Short mmCIF file of C-alpha atoms in Angstrom, two decimals:
data_model
loop_
_atom_site.label_atom_id
_atom_site.label_comp_id
_atom_site.label_asym_id
_atom_site.label_seq_id
_atom_site.Cartn_x
_atom_site.Cartn_y
_atom_site.Cartn_z
CA MET A 1 141.51 85.47 46.67
CA GLU A 2 141.05 88.93 48.04
CA TRP A 3 137.88 90.37 46.10
CA GLY A 4 138.37 94.03 47.01
CA ASN A 5 136.13 96.93 46.38
CA GLU A 6 135.97 97.08 42.73
CA ASN A 7 133.48 95.18 40.58
CA ILE A 8 134.82 92.69 37.99
CA ARG A 9 132.95 91.39 35.09
CA TYR A 10 134.12 89.04 32.25
CA VAL A 11 131.65 88.87 29.15
CA PHE A 12 132.25 85.77 26.87
CA SER A 13 132.19 86.07 23.03
CA THR A 14 129.74 84.36 20.72
CA ILE A 15 132.47 81.65 19.65
CA GLU A 16 131.64 79.50 22.69
CA ARG A 17 127.85 79.75 22.11
CA SER A 18 128.08 76.99 19.73
CA LEU A 19 128.96 74.52 22.65
CA PRO A 20 126.46 72.68 24.42
CA LEU A 21 127.43 74.47 27.73
CA TYR A 22 129.03 77.86 27.72
CA LEU A 23 129.62 80.88 30.13
CA GLU A 24 127.72 84.05 29.15
CA SER A 25 129.34 85.96 31.99
CA ILE A 26 131.16 85.54 35.27
CA GLY A 27 131.79 88.42 37.90
CA TYR A 28 132.05 89.91 41.21
CA SER A 29 129.83 92.80 42.60
CA ALA A 30 131.53 94.51 45.48
CA TRP A 31 128.40 96.57 46.01
CA GLU A 32 125.61 94.72 44.72
CA ARG A 33 122.75 96.83 43.41
CA ILE A 34 118.99 96.92 42.96
CA PHE A 35 117.58 94.55 40.22
CA HIS A 36 113.93 94.06 39.17
CA ARG A 37 113.32 91.55 36.42
CA PRO A 38 109.68 90.81 35.76
CA GLU A 39 110.79 88.98 32.45
CA GLY A 40 113.75 87.12 34.08
CA TYR A 41 117.06 86.88 32.57
CA PRO A 42 117.59 84.95 29.35
CA TYR A 43 120.27 82.68 30.73
CA TYR A 44 120.73 80.47 33.66
CA HIS A 45 121.88 82.61 36.54
CA TRP A 46 123.64 81.75 39.79
CA LEU A 47 124.01 84.29 42.39
CA HIS A 48 125.83 83.81 45.75
CA THR A 49 126.56 86.07 48.66
CA LEU A 50 130.03 86.54 49.78
CA GLU A 51 129.59 89.31 52.33
CA GLY A 52 126.51 91.05 53.95
CA GLU A 53 122.84 90.42 53.07
CA GLY A 54 120.77 90.67 50.18
CA HIS A 55 116.62 90.47 49.75
CA PHE A 56 115.72 88.22 47.10
CA GLU A 57 112.27 87.78 45.66
CA LEU A 58 111.51 84.83 43.62
CA LEU A 59 108.06 83.04 42.48
CA GLY A 60 106.38 84.90 45.32
CA GLU A 61 108.80 83.91 48.02
CA ALA A 62 111.14 86.30 49.75
CA VAL A 63 114.47 85.03 51.03
CA LYS A 64 117.36 86.76 52.80
CA LEU A 65 120.73 85.71 51.05
CA THR A 66 123.20 86.03 53.78
CA LYS A 67 126.77 85.07 53.70
CA GLY A 68 127.08 81.48 52.13
CA LYS A 69 123.59 81.47 50.68
CA GLY A 70 122.68 81.79 46.91
CA VAL A 71 120.07 81.31 44.28
CA LEU A 72 120.19 79.41 40.92
CA LEU A 73 117.55 80.84 38.46
CA THR A 74 116.35 78.95 35.28
CA PRO A 75 116.20 81.23 32.21
CA PHE A 76 113.17 83.97 32.08
CA THR A 77 112.30 83.32 35.73
CA PRO A 78 110.76 86.69 36.99
CA HIS A 79 112.55 87.83 40.10
CA SER A 80 114.08 90.90 42.00
CA TYR A 81 116.79 91.63 44.49
CA TYR A 82 118.30 94.48 46.59
CA PRO A 83 120.76 95.08 49.09
CA ALA A 84 119.56 94.49 52.87
CA SER A 85 122.90 95.73 54.62
CA ASP A 86 125.13 98.48 53.98
CA ARG A 87 127.18 96.33 51.81
CA TRP A 88 126.28 93.37 49.88
CA SER A 89 128.96 91.52 47.89
CA THR A 90 128.09 88.81 45.51
CA ILE A 91 129.63 86.39 42.86
CA TYR A 92 127.65 85.33 39.87
CA ILE A 93 127.63 83.13 36.74
CA THR A 94 125.22 83.31 33.98
CA PHE A 95 125.51 80.51 31.30
CA GLY A 96 123.63 78.74 28.38
CA GLY A 97 124.21 76.28 25.76
CA ALA A 98 122.24 73.92 23.21
CA SER A 99 122.16 71.15 25.85
CA ALA A 100 122.21 73.33 28.82
CA ALA A 101 118.54 72.50 29.88
CA SER A 102 119.19 68.53 29.45
CA ILE A 103 122.43 68.79 31.39
CA MET A 104 120.59 70.70 34.26
CA GLN A 105 117.82 68.32 33.92
CA ALA A 106 120.27 65.13 34.38
CA LEU A 107 121.78 66.84 37.50
CA ASN A 108 118.36 67.62 38.92
CA MET A 109 118.78 71.24 38.88
CA ASN A 110 116.68 72.62 36.27
CA GLU A 111 114.54 74.68 38.51
CA SER A 112 114.88 77.79 40.39
CA THR A 113 116.13 77.04 43.66
CA PHE A 114 117.66 78.38 46.73
CA TYR A 115 121.16 77.05 47.84
CA GLU A 116 123.43 77.05 51.07
CA GLU A 117 126.87 76.02 50.90
CA GLU A 118 128.72 73.44 52.82
CA ASP A 119 131.94 73.92 54.59
CA HIS A 120 132.46 77.23 52.30
CA GLN A 121 132.78 75.18 49.25
CA PHE A 122 131.18 77.73 46.79
CA GLY A 123 133.34 80.72 47.46
CA LYS A 124 136.58 78.28 47.02
CA LEU A 125 135.07 76.88 43.75
CA PHE A 126 134.12 80.21 42.48
CA SER A 127 137.45 81.68 43.31
CA ASP A 128 139.34 78.81 41.48
CA LEU A 129 137.37 79.01 38.31
CA PHE A 130 137.48 83.09 38.21
CA GLN A 131 141.29 82.78 38.78
CA ARG A 132 141.83 80.50 35.82
CA ILE A 133 139.69 82.76 33.72
CA SER A 134 141.37 86.05 34.87
CA ASN A 135 144.88 84.49 34.15
CA ALA A 136 144.13 83.16 30.76
CA GLU A 137 145.51 84.92 27.79
CA SER A 138 142.20 84.81 26.17
CA HIS A 139 138.44 84.61 27.38
CA SER A 140 137.54 82.96 24.33
CA ASN A 141 138.83 79.39 25.14
CA PHE A 142 136.99 76.17 25.28
CA GLU A 143 138.28 74.91 28.54
CA VAL A 144 136.07 77.41 30.17
CA SER A 145 133.06 75.16 29.10
CA ALA A 146 134.62 72.06 30.98
CA ASP A 147 135.26 74.34 33.99
CA LEU A 148 131.79 75.24 33.88
CA TYR A 149 130.51 71.81 33.93
CA SER A 150 132.81 70.70 36.71
CA PHE A 151 131.48 73.88 38.64
CA LEU A 152 127.91 72.69 38.28
CA MET A 153 128.93 69.19 39.37
CA GLN A 154 130.30 70.54 42.57
CA LEU A 155 127.51 72.77 42.99
CA ARG A 156 125.20 69.78 42.87
CA LYS A 157 127.41 67.96 45.27
CA TYR A 158 127.96 70.37 47.85
CA GLY A 159 124.84 72.59 47.63
CA MET A 160 122.27 72.24 50.24
CA LEU A 161 118.76 72.75 48.96
CA ASN A 162 116.29 74.68 51.09
CA SER A 163 118.29 73.71 54.21
CA GLN A 164 118.35 69.85 53.23
CA PRO A 165 121.59 68.07 53.49
CA SER A 166 123.92 68.15 50.54
CA LEU A 167 124.87 65.09 48.48
CA SER A 168 128.28 64.98 50.21
CA GLN A 169 126.57 64.83 53.43
CA TYR A 170 124.40 61.87 52.34
CA TYR A 171 127.64 60.24 50.90
CA ARG A 172 129.47 60.63 54.30
CA LYS A 173 126.42 59.27 56.36
CA LEU A 174 126.09 56.30 53.90
CA ARG A 175 129.78 55.43 53.59
CA PRO A 176 129.89 53.06 56.63
CA VAL A 177 126.64 51.27 55.29
CA VAL A 178 128.01 50.93 51.70
CA THR A 179 131.50 49.51 53.03
CA TRP A 180 129.66 47.02 55.19
CA MET A 181 127.31 46.10 52.15
CA GLU A 182 130.89 45.71 50.02
CA GLN A 183 132.39 43.35 52.90
CA HIS A 184 129.26 41.18 53.07
CA ILE A 185 128.44 41.23 49.47
CA SER A 186 128.48 37.37 49.06
CA ASP A 187 126.37 36.80 52.18
CA ASN A 188 122.61 36.27 52.16
CA ILE A 189 121.75 39.76 53.05
CA GLY A 190 118.77 42.12 52.16
CA LEU A 191 117.06 45.21 53.13
CA GLN A 192 116.34 44.22 56.78
CA GLU A 193 119.92 43.31 57.33
CA ILE A 194 121.34 46.46 56.16
CA SER A 195 118.96 48.46 58.12
CA ASP A 196 119.72 46.42 61.29
CA GLN A 197 123.33 46.80 60.84
CA SER A 198 123.24 50.61 59.92
CA GLY A 199 120.79 51.41 62.78
CA ILE A 200 118.79 53.49 60.43
CA GLY A 201 115.02 52.68 59.80
CA ILE A 202 114.02 51.19 56.41
CA ASN A 203 112.09 54.10 55.24
CA GLN A 204 114.85 56.61 56.37
CA LEU A 205 117.53 54.19 54.73
CA HIS A 206 115.54 54.23 51.33
CA GLU A 207 115.28 58.01 51.44
CA LEU A 208 119.00 58.52 52.13
CA PHE A 209 119.95 56.02 49.18
CA GLN A 210 117.38 57.65 46.82
CA GLN A 211 118.87 61.18 47.67
CA ALA A 212 122.64 60.14 47.47
CA PHE A 213 122.34 57.58 44.48
CA GLY A 214 118.78 57.74 43.00
CA LEU A 215 118.63 53.94 43.97
CA SER A 216 116.85 51.84 46.68
CA PRO A 217 119.30 50.16 49.02
CA TYR A 218 118.69 46.85 47.49
CA SER A 219 119.17 48.19 43.94
CA TYR A 220 122.33 49.63 45.14
CA LEU A 221 123.32 46.32 46.58
CA ILE A 222 122.56 44.45 43.46
CA GLN A 223 124.57 47.01 41.50
CA LEU A 224 127.52 46.11 43.94
CA ARG A 225 127.12 42.38 43.21
CA ILE A 226 126.73 42.69 39.49
CA GLN A 227 130.12 45.12 39.49
CA LYS A 228 131.91 42.38 41.48
CA ALA A 229 130.70 39.66 39.21
CA LYS A 230 132.06 41.36 36.05
CA ARG A 231 135.46 41.75 37.70
CA MET A 232 135.51 37.79 38.65
CA LEU A 233 134.16 36.81 35.26
CA LEU A 234 137.14 38.49 33.44
CA ASP A 235 140.01 37.94 36.12
CA ASP A 236 139.29 34.22 36.05
CA PRO A 237 138.02 32.98 32.72
CA ASP A 238 137.86 29.23 33.97
CA LEU A 239 135.75 30.19 36.92
CA ALA A 240 132.07 28.51 36.88
CA LEU A 241 129.29 30.77 36.76
CA ARG A 242 128.16 28.84 39.77
CA GLN A 243 131.04 29.86 41.82
CA VAL A 244 130.73 33.68 40.59
CA ALA A 245 127.06 33.40 41.86
CA GLU A 246 128.13 32.07 45.08
CA HIS A 247 130.69 34.71 45.75
CA THR A 248 128.23 37.61 44.91
CA GLY A 249 125.75 36.61 46.85
CA PHE A 250 123.08 35.30 44.49
CA ASN A 251 120.92 32.34 45.46
CA ASP A 252 121.74 30.19 42.56
CA VAL A 253 122.88 30.39 39.01
CA SER A 254 119.61 30.94 37.37
CA HIS A 255 119.02 33.94 39.49
CA PHE A 256 122.25 35.25 38.98
CA VAL A 257 122.04 34.83 35.05
CA ALA A 258 118.55 36.34 35.09
CA THR A 259 119.60 39.27 37.23
CA PHE A 260 122.72 39.79 35.08
CA ARG A 261 120.95 39.82 31.91
CA LYS A 262 118.29 42.30 33.21
CA LYS A 263 120.76 44.76 34.24
CA GLU A 264 123.42 44.36 31.26
CA GLY A 265 121.20 43.13 28.35
CA ILE A 266 123.48 40.09 28.03
CA THR A 267 124.08 36.89 29.91
CA PRO A 268 127.34 36.63 32.00
CA GLY A 269 128.83 33.90 29.59
CA LYS A 270 128.20 36.22 26.68
CA TYR A 271 129.75 39.24 28.58
CA ARG A 272 132.71 37.08 29.32
CA GLU A 273 133.13 35.85 25.87
CA LEU A 274 132.89 39.47 24.21
CA HIS A 275 135.42 41.12 26.57
CA LEU A 276 137.77 38.36 26.43
CA THR A 277 137.73 38.16 22.76
CA SER A 278 138.22 41.75 22.56
CA GLU A 279 141.18 41.60 24.88
CA GLU A 280 142.87 38.94 22.74
CA GLN A 281 142.34 40.95 19.82
CA GLU A 282 144.02 43.89 21.28
CA VAL A 283 146.95 41.84 22.35
CA GLY A 284 147.31 40.13 18.97
CA ALA A 285 147.16 43.67 17.33
CA THR A 286 149.88 44.83 19.68
CA ARG A 287 152.07 41.99 18.83
CA GLU A 288 151.93 42.60 15.19
#
């Protein structure tokens, strides 16, 4: 999208403000100005540099917002910024909602933080969102709320916080490790085997998995085993629990049952019974 030399801003009506998450405004500043907000802004505020350079002060820290860098501000966070080059062009989103804080908390984004984009993702994401809004017949449509949520998910995935790798970079680094784990799910493997195969030290491996999935490597392996066990329980109703345990890497049936119950809240047998009974009822209702 060609942004040009004119400022563009859309401000949304109060209709959306009953939604859990809503846009307050979205815009493009061809020539960013000086702002000093000692009381902060009353909504979440995302500001991103398209061209040029800006000087941004936040919580006693001064940062140069060059191309590809941005900042996410929580409501009422004191800040100030001004152009540090002849022309500083930015794109921005402000948003709120009854559930905005809990959503941002769940995404681990509920604090004011500087971001840097990976592979020019932010500009494209914003451009797509902006294009949909500018082409809409009305700016009071509820689809914008879903678009905003999708945008925040992508920001979480591709954003590099304080020059640290983004989630997508963690995923790429761990993909071969996860693939190997899936291929050896029935083997007697543990953290040491995973570390040896990946060539990554145990401490670093643990940190990577925590960053990418919020789980330790071994907890992630257990999650894979439980997922495979679920499929086996339903795909073959006559398969003994002992065989399911063997094919999913558990030492014995009691270990399998105890782990399954801990993770799912019910035993494997009860899980199979509930889901198969539900499927039979659905088939019966369809035939009627």
